[in-house]
Tab-separated table of C-alpha atoms in Angstrom:
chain	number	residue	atom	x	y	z
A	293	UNK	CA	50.614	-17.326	-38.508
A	294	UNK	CA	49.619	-13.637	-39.275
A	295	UNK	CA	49.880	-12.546	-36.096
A	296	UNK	CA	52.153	-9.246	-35.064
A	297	UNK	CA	55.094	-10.325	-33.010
A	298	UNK	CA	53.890	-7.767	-29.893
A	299	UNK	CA	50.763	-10.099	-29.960
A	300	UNK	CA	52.807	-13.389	-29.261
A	301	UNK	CA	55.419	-11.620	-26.964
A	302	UNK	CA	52.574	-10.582	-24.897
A	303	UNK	CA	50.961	-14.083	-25.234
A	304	UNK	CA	54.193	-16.008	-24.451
A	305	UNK	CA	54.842	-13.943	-21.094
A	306	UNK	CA	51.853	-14.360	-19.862
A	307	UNK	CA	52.344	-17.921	-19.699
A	308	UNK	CA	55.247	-17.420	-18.230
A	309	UNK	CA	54.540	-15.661	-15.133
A	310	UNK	CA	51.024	-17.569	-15.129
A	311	UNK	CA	51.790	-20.672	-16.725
A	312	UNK	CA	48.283	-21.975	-17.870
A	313	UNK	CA	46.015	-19.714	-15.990
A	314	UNK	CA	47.460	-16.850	-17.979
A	315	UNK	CA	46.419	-17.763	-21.951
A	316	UNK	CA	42.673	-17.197	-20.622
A	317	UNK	CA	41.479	-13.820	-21.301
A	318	UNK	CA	41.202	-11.714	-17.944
A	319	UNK	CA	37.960	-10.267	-16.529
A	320	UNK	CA	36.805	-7.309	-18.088
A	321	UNK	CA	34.236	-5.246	-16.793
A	322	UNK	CA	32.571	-4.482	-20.295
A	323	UNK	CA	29.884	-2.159	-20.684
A	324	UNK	CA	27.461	-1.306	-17.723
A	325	UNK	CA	24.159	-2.935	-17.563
A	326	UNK	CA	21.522	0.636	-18.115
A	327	UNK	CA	18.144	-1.863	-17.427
A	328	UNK	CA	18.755	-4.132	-14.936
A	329	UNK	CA	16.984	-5.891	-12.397
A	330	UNK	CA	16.007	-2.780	-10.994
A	331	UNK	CA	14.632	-1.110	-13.761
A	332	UNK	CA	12.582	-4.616	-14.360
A	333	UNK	CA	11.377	-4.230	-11.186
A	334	UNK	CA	10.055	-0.665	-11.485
A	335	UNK	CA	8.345	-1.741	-14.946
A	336	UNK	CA	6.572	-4.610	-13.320
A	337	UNK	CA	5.553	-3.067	-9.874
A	338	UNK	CA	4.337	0.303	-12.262
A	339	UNK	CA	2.166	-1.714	-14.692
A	340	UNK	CA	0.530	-3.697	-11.466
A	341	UNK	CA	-0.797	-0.448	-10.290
A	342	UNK	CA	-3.597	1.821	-11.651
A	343	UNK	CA	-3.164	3.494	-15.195
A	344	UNK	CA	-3.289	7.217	-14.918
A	345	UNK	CA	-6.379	8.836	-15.472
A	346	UNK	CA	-7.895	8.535	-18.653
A	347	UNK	CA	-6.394	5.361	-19.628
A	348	UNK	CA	-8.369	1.609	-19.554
A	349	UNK	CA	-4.913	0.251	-19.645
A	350	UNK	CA	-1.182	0.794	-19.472
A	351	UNK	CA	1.185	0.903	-22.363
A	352	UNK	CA	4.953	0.690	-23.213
A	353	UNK	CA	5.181	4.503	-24.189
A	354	UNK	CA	3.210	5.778	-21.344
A	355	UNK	CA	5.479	3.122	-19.080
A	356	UNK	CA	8.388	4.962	-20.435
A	357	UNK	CA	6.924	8.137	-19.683
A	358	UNK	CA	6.119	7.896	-16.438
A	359	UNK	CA	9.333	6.162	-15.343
A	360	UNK	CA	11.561	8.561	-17.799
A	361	UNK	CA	13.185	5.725	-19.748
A	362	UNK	CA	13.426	4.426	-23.101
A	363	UNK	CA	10.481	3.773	-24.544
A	364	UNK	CA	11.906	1.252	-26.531
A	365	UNK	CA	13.718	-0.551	-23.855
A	366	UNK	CA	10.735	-0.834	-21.864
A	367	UNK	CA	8.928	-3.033	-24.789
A	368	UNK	CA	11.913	-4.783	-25.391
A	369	UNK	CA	11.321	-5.989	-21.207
A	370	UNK	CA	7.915	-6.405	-21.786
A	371	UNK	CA	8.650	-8.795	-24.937
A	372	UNK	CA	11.299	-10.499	-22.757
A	373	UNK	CA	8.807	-10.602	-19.975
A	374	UNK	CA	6.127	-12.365	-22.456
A	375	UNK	CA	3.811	-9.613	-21.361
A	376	UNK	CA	1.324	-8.551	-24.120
A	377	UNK	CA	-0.451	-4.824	-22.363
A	378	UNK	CA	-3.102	-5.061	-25.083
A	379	UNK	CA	-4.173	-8.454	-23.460
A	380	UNK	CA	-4.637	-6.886	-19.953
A	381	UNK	CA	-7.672	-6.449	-18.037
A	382	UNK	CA	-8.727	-3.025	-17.718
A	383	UNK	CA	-8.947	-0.970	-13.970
A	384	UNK	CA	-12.483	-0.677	-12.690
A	385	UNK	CA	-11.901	0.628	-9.279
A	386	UNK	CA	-14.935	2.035	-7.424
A	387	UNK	CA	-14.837	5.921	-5.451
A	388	UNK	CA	-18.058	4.022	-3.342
A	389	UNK	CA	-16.607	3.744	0.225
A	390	UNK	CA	-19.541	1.201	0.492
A	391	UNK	CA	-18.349	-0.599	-2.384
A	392	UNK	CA	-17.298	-3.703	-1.035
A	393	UNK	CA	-19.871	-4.770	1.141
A	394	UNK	CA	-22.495	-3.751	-1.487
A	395	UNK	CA	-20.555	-6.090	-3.882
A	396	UNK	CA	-20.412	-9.033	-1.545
A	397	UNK	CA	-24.448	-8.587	-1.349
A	398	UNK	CA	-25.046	-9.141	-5.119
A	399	UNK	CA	-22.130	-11.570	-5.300
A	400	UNK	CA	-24.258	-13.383	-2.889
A	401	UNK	CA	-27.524	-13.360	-4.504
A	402	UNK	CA	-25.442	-14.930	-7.794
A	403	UNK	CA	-24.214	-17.549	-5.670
A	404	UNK	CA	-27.250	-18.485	-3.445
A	405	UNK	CA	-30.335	-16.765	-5.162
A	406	UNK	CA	-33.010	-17.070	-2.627
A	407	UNK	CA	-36.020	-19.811	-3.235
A	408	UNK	CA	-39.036	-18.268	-5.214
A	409	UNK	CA	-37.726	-14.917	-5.907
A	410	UNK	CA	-36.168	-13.403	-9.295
A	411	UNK	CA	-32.791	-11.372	-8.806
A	412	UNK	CA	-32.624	-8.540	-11.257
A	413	UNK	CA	-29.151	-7.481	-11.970
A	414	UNK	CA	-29.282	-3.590	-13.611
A	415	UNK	CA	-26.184	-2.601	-14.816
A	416	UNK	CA	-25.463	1.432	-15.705
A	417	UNK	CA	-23.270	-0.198	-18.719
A	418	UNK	CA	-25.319	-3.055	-20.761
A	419	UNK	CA	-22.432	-3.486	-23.158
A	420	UNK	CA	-20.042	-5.121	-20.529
A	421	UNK	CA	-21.351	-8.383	-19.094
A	422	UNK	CA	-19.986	-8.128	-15.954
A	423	UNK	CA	-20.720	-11.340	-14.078
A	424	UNK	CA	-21.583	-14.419	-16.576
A	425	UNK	CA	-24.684	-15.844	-15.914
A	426	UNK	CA	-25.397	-18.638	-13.414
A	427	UNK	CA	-28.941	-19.938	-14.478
A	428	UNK	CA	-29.128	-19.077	-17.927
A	429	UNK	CA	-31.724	-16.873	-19.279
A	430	UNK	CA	-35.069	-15.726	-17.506
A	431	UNK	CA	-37.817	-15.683	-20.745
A	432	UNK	CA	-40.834	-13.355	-20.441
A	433	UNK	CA	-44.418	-13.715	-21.960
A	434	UNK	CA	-43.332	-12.223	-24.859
A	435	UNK	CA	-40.376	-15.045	-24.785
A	436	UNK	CA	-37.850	-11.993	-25.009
């Protein structure tokens, strides 16, 4: 059969003290998980939060920084996960204690724009369109 006798000894007593229970291999505790559900935890809850300063976005090496892991076991959750960081929307968080309620006003002039009146939206950056537009475009003279 080209198997050492030792092998089928061990085999044969096995079934004898266990009858069939004992030709099923027994438990074996095997290596020990090093990212578990813990460590997916910590990834998820970190990359919900605020990127550190300087950064639009979080990504897998910064992840791993912060949290002092692999790097390359974080992208190998984050591929698990099906969660693409390049995809995510950046953190625009205002410092304006005031922010809030000075949102809800203009939020409220895009949703109910008051009868004979234009609402001119300035925005410090033109190159993000921050709210899409309601009523289309308002043409001048000029039909700019």
């Amino acid at each position: 059969m080209g198997v050492a006798e030792i092998t089928v000894i061990k085999w044969r007593d096995r079934y004898k003290e266990n009858r069939i229970k004992g030709i099923y291999d027994k438990q074996r505790s095997g290596k020990p998980v090093t990212y578990g559900a813990e460590f997916r935890k910590k990834v998820l809850d970190l990359i919900s939060t605020q990127p550190p300063k300087g950064q639009a976005s979080w990504d897998g090496n910064t992840v791993a920084k912060e949290l002092k892991v692999s790097a390359d076991a974080v992208w190998r959750l984050l591929r698990k996960e099906g969660i693409c960081l390049s995809r995510q929307r950046t953190w625009c968080v205002s410092t304006d204690p005031e922010f809030a309620q000075k949102a809800a006003d203009v939020i409220g002039l895009y949703l109910d724009p008051p009868c004979n009146a234009i609402v001119i939206s300035v925005d410090e950056k033109p190159n993000i369109q921050a709210i899409e537009r309601t009523k289309g475009y308002v043409y001048t003279s000029s039909k700019k």
